[in-house]
Tab-separated table of C-alpha atoms in Angstrom:
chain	number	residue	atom	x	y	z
A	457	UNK	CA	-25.487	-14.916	16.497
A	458	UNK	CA	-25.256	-18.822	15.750
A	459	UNK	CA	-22.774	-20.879	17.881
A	460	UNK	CA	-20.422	-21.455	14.920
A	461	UNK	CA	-20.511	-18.459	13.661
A	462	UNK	CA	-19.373	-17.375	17.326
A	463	UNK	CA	-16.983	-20.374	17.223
A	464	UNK	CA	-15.063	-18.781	14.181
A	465	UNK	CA	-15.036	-15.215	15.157
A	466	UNK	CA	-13.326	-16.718	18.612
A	467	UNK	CA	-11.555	-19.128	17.507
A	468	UNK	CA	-13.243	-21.127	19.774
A	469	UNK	CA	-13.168	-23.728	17.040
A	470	UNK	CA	-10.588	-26.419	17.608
A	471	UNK	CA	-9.733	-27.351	13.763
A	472	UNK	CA	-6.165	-27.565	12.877
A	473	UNK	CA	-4.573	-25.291	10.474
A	474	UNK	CA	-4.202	-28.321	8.572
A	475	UNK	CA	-7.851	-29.211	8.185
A	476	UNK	CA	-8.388	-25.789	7.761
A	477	UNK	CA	-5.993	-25.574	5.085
A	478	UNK	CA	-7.944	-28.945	3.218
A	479	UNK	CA	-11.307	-26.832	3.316
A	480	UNK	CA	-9.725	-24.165	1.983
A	481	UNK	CA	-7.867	-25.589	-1.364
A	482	UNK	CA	-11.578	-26.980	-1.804
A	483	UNK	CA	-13.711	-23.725	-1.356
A	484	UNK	CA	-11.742	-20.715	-2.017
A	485	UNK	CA	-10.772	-19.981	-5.687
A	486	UNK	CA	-6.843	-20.395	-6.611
A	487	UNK	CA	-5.766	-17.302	-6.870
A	488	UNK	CA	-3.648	-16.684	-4.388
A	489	UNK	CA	-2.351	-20.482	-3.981
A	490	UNK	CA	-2.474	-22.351	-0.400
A	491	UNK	CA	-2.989	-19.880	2.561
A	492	UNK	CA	0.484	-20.358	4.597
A	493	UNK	CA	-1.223	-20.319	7.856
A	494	UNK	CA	-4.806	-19.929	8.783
A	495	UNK	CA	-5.372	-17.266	11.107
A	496	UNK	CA	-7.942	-17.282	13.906
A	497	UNK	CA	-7.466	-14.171	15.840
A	498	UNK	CA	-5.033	-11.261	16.661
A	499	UNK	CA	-3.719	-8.966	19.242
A	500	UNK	CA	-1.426	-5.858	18.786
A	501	UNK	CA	1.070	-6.832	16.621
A	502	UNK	CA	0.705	-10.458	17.308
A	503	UNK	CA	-1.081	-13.028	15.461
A	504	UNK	CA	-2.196	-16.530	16.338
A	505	UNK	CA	-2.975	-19.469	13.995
A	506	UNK	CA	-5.455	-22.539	14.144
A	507	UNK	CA	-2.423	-24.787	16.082
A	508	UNK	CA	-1.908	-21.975	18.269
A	509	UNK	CA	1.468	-20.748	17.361
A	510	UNK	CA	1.635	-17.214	17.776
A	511	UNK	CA	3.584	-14.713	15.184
A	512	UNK	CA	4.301	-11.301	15.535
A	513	UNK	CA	3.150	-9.489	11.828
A	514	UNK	CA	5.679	-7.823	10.247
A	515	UNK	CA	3.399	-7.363	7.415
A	516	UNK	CA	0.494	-6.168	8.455
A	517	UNK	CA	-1.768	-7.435	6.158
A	518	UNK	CA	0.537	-5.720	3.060
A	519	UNK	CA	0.580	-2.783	5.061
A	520	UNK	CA	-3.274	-2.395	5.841
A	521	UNK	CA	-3.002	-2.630	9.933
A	522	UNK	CA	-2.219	0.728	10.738
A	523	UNK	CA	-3.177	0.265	14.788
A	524	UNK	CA	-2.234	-3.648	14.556
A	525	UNK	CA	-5.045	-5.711	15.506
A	526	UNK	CA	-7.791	-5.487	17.537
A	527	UNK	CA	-7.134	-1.710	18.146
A	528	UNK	CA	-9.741	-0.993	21.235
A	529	UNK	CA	-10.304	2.227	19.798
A	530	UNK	CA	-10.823	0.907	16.264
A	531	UNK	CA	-12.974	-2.042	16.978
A	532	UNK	CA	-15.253	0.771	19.117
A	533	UNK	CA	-15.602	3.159	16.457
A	534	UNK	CA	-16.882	0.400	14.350
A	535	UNK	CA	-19.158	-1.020	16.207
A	536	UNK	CA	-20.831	2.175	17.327
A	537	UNK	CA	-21.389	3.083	14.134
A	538	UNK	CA	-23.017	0.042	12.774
A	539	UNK	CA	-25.351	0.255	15.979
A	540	UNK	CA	-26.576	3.389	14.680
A	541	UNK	CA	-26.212	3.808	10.735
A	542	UNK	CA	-24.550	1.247	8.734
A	543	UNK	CA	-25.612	1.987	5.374
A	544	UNK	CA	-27.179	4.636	3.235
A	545	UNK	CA	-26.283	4.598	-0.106
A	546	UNK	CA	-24.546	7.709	-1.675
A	547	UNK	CA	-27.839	9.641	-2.456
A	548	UNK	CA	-27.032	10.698	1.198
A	549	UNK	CA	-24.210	11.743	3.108
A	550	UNK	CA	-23.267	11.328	6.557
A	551	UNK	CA	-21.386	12.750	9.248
A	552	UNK	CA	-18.804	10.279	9.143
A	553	UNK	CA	-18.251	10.832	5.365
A	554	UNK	CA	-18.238	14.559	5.557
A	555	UNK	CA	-16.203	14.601	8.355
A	556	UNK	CA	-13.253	12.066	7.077
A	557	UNK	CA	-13.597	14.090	3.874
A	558	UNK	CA	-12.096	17.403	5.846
A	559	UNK	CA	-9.804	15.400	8.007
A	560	UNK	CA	-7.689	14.187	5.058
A	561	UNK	CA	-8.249	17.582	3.162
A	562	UNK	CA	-7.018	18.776	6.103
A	563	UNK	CA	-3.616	16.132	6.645
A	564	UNK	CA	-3.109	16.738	2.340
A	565	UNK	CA	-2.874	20.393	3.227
A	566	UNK	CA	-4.862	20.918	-0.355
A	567	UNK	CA	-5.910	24.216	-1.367
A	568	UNK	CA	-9.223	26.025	-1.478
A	569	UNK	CA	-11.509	23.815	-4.512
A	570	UNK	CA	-10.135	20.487	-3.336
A	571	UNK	CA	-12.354	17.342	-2.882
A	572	UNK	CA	-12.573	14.014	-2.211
A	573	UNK	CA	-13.669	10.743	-3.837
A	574	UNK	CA	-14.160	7.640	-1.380
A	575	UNK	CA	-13.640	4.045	-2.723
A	576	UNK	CA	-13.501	0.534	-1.250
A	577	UNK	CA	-9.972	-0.071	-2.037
A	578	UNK	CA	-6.664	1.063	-3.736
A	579	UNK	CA	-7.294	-0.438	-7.100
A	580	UNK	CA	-10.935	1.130	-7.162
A	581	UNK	CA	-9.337	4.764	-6.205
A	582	UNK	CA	-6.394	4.631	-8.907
A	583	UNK	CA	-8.918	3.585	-11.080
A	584	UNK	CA	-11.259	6.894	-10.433
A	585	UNK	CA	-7.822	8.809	-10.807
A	586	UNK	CA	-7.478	6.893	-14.082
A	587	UNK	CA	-10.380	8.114	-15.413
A	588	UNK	CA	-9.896	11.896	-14.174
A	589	UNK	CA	-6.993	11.523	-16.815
A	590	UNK	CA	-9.287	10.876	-19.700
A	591	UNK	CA	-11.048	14.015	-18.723
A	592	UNK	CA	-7.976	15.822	-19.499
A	593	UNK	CA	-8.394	15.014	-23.650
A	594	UNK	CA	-6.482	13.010	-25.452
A	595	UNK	CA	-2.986	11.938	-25.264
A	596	UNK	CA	-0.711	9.636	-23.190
A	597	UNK	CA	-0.341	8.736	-19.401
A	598	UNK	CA	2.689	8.278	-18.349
A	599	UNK	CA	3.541	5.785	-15.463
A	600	UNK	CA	7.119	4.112	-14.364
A	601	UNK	CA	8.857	0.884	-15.071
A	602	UNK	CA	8.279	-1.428	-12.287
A	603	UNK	CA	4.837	0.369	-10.953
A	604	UNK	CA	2.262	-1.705	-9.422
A	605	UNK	CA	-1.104	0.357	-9.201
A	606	UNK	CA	-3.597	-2.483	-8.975
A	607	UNK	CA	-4.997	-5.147	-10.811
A	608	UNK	CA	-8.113	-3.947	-12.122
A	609	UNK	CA	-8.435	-3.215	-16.151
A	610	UNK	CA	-7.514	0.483	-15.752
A	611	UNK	CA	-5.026	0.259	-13.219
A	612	UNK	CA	-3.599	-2.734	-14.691
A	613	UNK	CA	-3.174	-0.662	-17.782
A	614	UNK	CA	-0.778	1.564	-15.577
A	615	UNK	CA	1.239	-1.826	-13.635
A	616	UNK	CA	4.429	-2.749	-15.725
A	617	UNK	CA	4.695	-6.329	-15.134
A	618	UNK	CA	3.967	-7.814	-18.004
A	619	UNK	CA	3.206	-11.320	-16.268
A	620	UNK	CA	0.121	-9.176	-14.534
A	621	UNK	CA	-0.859	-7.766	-18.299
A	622	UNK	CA	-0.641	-10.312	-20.733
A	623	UNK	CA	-3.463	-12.845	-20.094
A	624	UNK	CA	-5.963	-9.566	-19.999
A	625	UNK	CA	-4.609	-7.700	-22.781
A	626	UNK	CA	-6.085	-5.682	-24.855
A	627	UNK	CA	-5.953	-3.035	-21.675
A	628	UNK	CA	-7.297	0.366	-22.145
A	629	UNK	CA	-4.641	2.088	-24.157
A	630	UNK	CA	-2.980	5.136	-24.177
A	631	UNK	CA	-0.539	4.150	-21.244
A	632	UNK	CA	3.096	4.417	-21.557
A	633	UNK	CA	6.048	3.132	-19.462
A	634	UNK	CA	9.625	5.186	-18.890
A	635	UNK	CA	12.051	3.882	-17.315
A	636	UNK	CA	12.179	4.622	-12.884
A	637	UNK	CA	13.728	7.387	-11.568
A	638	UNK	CA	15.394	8.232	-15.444
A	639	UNK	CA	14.689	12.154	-15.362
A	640	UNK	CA	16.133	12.224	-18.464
A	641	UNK	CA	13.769	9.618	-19.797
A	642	UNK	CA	11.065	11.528	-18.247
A	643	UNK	CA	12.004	14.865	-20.098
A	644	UNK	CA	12.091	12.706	-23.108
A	645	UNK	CA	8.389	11.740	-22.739
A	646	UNK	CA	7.634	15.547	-22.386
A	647	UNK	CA	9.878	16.459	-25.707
A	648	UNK	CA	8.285	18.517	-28.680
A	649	UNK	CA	9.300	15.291	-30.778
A	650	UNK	CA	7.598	13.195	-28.105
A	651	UNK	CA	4.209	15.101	-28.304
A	652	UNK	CA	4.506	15.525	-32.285
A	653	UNK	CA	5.052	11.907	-32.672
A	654	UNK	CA	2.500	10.069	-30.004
A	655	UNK	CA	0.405	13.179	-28.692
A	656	UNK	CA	0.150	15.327	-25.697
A	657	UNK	CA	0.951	13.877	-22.190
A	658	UNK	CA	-1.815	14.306	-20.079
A	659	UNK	CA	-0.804	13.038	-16.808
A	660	UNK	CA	2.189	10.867	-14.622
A	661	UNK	CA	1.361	8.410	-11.916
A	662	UNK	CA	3.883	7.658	-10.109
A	663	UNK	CA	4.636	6.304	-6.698
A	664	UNK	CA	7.133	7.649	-4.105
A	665	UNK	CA	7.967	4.648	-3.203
A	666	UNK	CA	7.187	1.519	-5.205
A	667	UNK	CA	5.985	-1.329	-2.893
A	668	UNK	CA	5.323	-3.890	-4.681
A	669	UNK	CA	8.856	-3.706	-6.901
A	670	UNK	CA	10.839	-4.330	-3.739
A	671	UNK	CA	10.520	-0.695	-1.921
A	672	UNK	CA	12.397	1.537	-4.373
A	673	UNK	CA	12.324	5.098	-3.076
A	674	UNK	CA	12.682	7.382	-6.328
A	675	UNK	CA	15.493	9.287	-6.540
A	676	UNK	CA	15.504	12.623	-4.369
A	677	UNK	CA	14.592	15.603	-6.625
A	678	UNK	CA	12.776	13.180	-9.236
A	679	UNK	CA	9.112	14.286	-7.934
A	680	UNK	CA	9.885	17.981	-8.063
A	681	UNK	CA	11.043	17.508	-11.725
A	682	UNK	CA	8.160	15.979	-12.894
A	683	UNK	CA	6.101	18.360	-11.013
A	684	UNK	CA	8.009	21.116	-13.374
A	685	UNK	CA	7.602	19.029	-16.300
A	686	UNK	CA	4.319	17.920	-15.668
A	687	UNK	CA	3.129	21.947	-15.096
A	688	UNK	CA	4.869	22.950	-17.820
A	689	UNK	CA	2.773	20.265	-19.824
A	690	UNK	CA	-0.476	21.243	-18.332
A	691	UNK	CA	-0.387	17.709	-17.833
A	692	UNK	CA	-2.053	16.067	-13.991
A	693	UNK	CA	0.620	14.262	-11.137
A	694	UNK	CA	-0.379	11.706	-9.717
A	695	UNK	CA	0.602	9.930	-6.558
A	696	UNK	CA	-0.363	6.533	-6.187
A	697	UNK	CA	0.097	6.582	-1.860
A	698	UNK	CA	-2.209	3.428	-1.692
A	699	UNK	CA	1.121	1.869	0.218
A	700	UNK	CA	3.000	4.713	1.525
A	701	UNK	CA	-0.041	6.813	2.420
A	702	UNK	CA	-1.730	7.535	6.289
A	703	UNK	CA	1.860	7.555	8.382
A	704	UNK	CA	3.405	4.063	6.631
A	705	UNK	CA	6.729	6.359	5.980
A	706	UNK	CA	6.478	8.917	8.748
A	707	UNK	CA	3.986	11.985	7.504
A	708	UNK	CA	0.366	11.356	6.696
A	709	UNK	CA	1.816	11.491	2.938
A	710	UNK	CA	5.079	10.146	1.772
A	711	UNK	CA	5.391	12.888	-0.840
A	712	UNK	CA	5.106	15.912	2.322
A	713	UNK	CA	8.813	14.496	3.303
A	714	UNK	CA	11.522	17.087	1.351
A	715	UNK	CA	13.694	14.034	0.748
A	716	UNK	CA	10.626	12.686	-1.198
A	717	UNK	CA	8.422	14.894	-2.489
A	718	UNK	CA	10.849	18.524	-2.591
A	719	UNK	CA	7.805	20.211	-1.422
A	720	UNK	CA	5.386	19.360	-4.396
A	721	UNK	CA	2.047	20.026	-4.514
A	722	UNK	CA	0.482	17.334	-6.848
A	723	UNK	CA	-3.029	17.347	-8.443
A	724	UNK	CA	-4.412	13.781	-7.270
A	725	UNK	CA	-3.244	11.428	-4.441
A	726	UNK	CA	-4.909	8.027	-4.278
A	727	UNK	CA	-4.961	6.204	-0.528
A	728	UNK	CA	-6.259	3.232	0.787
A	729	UNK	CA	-4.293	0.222	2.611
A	730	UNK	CA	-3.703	1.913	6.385
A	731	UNK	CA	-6.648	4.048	6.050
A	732	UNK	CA	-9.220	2.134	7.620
A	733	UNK	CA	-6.796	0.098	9.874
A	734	UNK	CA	-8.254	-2.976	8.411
A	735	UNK	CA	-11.293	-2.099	7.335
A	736	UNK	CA	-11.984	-1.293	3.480
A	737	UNK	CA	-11.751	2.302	2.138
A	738	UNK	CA	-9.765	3.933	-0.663
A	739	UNK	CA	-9.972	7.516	-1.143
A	740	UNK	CA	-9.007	9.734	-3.887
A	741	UNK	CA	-7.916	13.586	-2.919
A	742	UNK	CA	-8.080	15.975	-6.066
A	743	UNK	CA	-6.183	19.476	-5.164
A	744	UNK	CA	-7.910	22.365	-6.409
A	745	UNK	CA	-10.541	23.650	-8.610
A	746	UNK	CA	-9.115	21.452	-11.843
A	747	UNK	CA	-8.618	18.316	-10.426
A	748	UNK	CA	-11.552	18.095	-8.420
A	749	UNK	CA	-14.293	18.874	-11.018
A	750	UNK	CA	-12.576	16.721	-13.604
A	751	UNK	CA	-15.596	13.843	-12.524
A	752	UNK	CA	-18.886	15.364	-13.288
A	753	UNK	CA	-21.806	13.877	-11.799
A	754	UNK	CA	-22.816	10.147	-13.097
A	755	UNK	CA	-19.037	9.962	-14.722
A	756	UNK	CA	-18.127	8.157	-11.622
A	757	UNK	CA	-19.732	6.291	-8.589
A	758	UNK	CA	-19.733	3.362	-6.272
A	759	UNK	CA	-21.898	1.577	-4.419
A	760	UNK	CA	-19.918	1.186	-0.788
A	761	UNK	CA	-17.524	4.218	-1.181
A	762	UNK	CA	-18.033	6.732	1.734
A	763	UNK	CA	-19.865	3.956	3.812
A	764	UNK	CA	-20.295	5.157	6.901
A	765	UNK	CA	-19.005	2.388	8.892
A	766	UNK	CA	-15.710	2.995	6.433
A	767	UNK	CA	-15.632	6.371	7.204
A	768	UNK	CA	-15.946	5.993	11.228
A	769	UNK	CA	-12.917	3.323	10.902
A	770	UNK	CA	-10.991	5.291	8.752
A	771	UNK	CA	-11.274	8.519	11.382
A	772	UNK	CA	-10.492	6.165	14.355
A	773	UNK	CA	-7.144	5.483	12.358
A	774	UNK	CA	-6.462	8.832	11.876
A	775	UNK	CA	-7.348	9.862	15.436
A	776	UNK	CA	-5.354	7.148	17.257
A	777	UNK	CA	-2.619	7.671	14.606
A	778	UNK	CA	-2.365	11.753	15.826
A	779	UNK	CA	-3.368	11.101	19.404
A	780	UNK	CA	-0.615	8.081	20.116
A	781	UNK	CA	2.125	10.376	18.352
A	782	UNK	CA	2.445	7.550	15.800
A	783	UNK	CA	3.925	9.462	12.933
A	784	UNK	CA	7.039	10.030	15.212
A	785	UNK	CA	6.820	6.506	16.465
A	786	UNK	CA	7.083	5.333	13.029
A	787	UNK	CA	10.031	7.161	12.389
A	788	UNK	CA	11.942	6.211	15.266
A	789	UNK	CA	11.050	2.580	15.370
A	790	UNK	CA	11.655	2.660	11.730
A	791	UNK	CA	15.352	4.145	12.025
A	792	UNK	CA	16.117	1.681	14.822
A	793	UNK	CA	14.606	-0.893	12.750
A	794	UNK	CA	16.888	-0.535	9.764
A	795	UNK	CA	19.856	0.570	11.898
A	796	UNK	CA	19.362	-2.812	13.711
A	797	UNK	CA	19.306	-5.303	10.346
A	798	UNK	CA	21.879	-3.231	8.497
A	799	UNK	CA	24.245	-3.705	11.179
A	800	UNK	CA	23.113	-7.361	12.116
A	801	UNK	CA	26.337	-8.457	11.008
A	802	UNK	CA	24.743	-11.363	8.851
A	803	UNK	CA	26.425	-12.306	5.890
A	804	UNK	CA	23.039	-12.672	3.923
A	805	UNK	CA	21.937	-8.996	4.544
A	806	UNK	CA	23.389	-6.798	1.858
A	807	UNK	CA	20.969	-3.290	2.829
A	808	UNK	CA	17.950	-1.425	3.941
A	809	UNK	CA	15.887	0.290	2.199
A	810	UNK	CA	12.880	2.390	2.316
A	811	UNK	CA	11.178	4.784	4.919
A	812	UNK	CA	9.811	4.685	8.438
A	813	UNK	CA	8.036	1.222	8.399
A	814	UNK	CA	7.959	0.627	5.442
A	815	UNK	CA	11.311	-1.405	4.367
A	816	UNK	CA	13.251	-3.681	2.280
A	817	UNK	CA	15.582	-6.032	3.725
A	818	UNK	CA	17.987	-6.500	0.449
A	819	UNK	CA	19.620	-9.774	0.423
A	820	UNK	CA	23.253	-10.964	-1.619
A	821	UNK	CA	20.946	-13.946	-3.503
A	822	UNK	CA	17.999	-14.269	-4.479
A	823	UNK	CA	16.618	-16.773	-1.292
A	824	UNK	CA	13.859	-14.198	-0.126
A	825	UNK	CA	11.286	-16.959	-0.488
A	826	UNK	CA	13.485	-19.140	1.491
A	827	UNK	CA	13.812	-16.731	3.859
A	828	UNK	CA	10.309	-15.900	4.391
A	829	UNK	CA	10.226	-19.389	5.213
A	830	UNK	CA	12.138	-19.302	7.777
A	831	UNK	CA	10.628	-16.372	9.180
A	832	UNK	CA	7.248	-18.168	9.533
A	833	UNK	CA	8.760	-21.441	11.163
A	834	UNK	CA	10.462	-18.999	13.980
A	835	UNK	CA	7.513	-17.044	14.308
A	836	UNK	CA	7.511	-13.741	12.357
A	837	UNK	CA	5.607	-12.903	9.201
A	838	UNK	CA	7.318	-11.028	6.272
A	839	UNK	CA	6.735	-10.790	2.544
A	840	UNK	CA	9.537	-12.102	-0.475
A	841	UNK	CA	8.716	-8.909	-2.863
A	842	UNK	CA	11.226	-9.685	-4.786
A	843	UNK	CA	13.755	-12.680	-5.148
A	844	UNK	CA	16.539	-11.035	-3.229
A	845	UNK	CA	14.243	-8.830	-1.168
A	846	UNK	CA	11.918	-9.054	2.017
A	847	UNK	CA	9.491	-6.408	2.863
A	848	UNK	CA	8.823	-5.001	6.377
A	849	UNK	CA	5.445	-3.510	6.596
A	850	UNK	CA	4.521	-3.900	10.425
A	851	UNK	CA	1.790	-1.835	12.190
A	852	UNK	CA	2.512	1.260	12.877
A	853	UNK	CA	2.262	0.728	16.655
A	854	UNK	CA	5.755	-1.958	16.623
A	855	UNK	CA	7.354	-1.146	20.002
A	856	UNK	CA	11.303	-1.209	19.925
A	857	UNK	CA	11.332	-4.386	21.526
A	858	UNK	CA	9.473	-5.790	18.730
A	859	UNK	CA	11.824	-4.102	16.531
A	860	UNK	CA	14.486	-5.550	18.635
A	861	UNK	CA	13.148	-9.018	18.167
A	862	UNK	CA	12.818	-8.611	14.099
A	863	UNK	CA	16.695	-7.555	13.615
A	864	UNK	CA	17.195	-10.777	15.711
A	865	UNK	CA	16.349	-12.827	13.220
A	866	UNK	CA	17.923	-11.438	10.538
A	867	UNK	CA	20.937	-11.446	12.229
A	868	UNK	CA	20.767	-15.336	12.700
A	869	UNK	CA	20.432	-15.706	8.471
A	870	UNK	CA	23.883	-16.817	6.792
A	871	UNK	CA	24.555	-17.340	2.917
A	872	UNK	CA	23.349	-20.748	2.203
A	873	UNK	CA	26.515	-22.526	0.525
A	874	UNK	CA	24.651	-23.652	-2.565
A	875	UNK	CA	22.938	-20.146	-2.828
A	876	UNK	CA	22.893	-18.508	-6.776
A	877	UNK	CA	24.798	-15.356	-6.803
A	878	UNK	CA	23.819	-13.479	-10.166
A	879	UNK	CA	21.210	-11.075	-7.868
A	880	UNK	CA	18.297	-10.164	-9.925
A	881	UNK	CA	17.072	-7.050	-8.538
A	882	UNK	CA	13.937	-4.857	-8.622
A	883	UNK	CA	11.915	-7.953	-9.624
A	884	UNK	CA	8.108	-7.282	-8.333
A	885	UNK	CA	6.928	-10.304	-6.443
């Protein structure tokens, strides 16, 4: 390995996050604006930065760190499978692939037929689910008002915000909005006039929890309905768990809690974020016989899906996840968590919402950006999803006295005098 390549993997090189920050602006495309730190190495659920300064991640990396970082475990896995078979192409199959496949056939509890598709991320696996919906004939797909699903063409297609759609428009058509959590709405979508006047509905995507909108849980008994309607339609549900997916709410699946899912079943779940811990992989579970032989062969493909290495991270996650009793961890942590902030006692702090680890802090104005500020100056990293909310997506090992720490903060926060009070709310960020 060079010396400076060493030097950056380390840390070991002295720059500031300043000078860091210049070489950035000049190298990396704008996209995503200035970086707000630059990050040289991490530990747990602790962070450090080019100047030193050390934060503890209540993000995650948008919910990606499952085992925080550095994971012992994780970081083995890894690199014993690159010491032995990085890559091979999917005109083979591996161990690791075949094996991950069962393990989350397994978690899904999906019936005989099932299968799964492997991808690189969650855009790439909503957009494989997107296309199992064209293979159900023509017609609409139906997805919610405030859904974020990703920001390639397809998937885009399915996001609401028009901000995100306009400068690529024309998307692939055939999508169309109803309003969140309206099961009314819904049953209007599915109406004999409905079909008569824009065609057959084919298939909902939905997620149990939207993320990226400010984590709205959908109303309880909203899944199970459009499970019924969707049935009744012969039309697909699908579950966009990219977020919410391997333990972020409590279960391996948000949709296996009754409060969430009412014991559905659904025909395609899409994953990716937590399932590697870090390192890329989207999957795509299709339950039964239908679902999974919607994709013939050469209808889909991709080049890293399934990669090995992928697959060996992604059943470290898993395994440290089961073996560490995570799922309860999250849970617990989670409910002292929001228990914590809601009772804070802060003036700023209007409610909680969400599941497990995998929260909204909702504020009475719309500061969250100012507020994530202030988060980052005293040492904790959080996420402004919308203008009067900050998300909580912290690995899924947080101890309680990192929890402890977090509502500590938020207690601190007051109304800023000069603060606007008309509250937008459910803005995405």
């Amino acid at each position: 390995m060079s010396s400076e390549l060493l030097d950056l993997q380390t840390g070991a090189d002295v720059a500031s996050v300043a000078a860091w920050t210049d070489r950035y602006t000049h190298a990396v495309m704008d996209t995503f604006g200035p970086p707000q730190r630059v990050l040289v190495r991490g530990e747990g659920c602790y962070v450090w930065d080019a100047d030193g300064r050390r934060y503890l991640d209540l993000l995650a990396g948008i919910a990606v760190n499952a085992l925080g970082h550095a994971h012992p475990t994780l970081t083995a896995a890894i690199s014993a499978q690159l010491g032995t078979l990085g890559h091979v192409s999917n005109f083979f199959g591996t161990p690791t692939q075949i094996a991950l496949a069962e393990t989350l056939l397994s978690k899904a509890q999906a019936p005989e037929g099932s299968r799964v598709f492997f991808t690189n991320s969650g855009t790439e696996a909503v957009e494989a689910a997107f296309k199992m919906t064209r293979r159900m004939g023509p017609g609409r797909v139906l997805a919610l008002e405030g859904a974020f699903h990703g920001r390639s063409m397809g998937a885009l297609a399915l996001t609401s915000k028009q901000a995100y759609r306009e400068p690529f428009e024309p998307l692939p058509g055939g999508v169309e909005h109803v309003p969140f959590g309206d099961t009314a709405a819904l049953e209007a979508a599915f109406s004999a006039q409905a079909v008569a006047e824009r065609g057959p509905v084919t298939a909902l995507v939905v997620e149990p929890l939207q993320g990226e909108a400010g984590v709205r849980p959908l109303p309880p008994g909203y899944l199970a309905h459009a499970r019924t309607l969707t049935a009744d339609a012969g039309a697909l549900l699908v579950l966009d768990e990219v977020q919410t997916g391997v333990g972020r709410t409590g279960s391996w699946f948000a949709y296996q809690q009754p409060e969430i899912g009412g014991g559905v079943v659904p025909d395609v779940v899409t994953l990716a974020k937590g399932l590697g811990g870090g390192f890329p992989i989207g999957a795509v579970i299709a339950y039964g016989e239908r679902a999974a032989t919607l994709l013939g062969r050469g209808q889909h493909g991709t080049t890293f899906g399934g990669n090995p290495v992928a697959a060996a991270a992604a059943l470290a996650t898993l395994g440290v996840i089961e073996r560490d009793g995570l799922l309860q961890q999250v849970h617990d942590v989670g409910a002292q968590l929001r228990e914590q902030i809601e009772l804070c006692g802060s003036s700023l702090v209007r409610e909680v919402r969400g599941r497990g680890l995998l929260l909204a802090v909702v504020l009475n104005a719309p500061v969250a950006s100012e507020v994530a500020a202030q988060a980052l100056e005293a040492g904790l990293i959080v996420n402004p999803v919308a203008p009067d909310a900050i998300r909580l997506a912290p690995p899924l090992i947080l101890t309680a006295d990192q929890a402890r720490d977090a509502a500590a903060f938020f207690a601190a926060l007051s109304l800023p005098t000069d603060a606007p009070t008309d509250t937008p709310t459910g803005q995405e960020a």
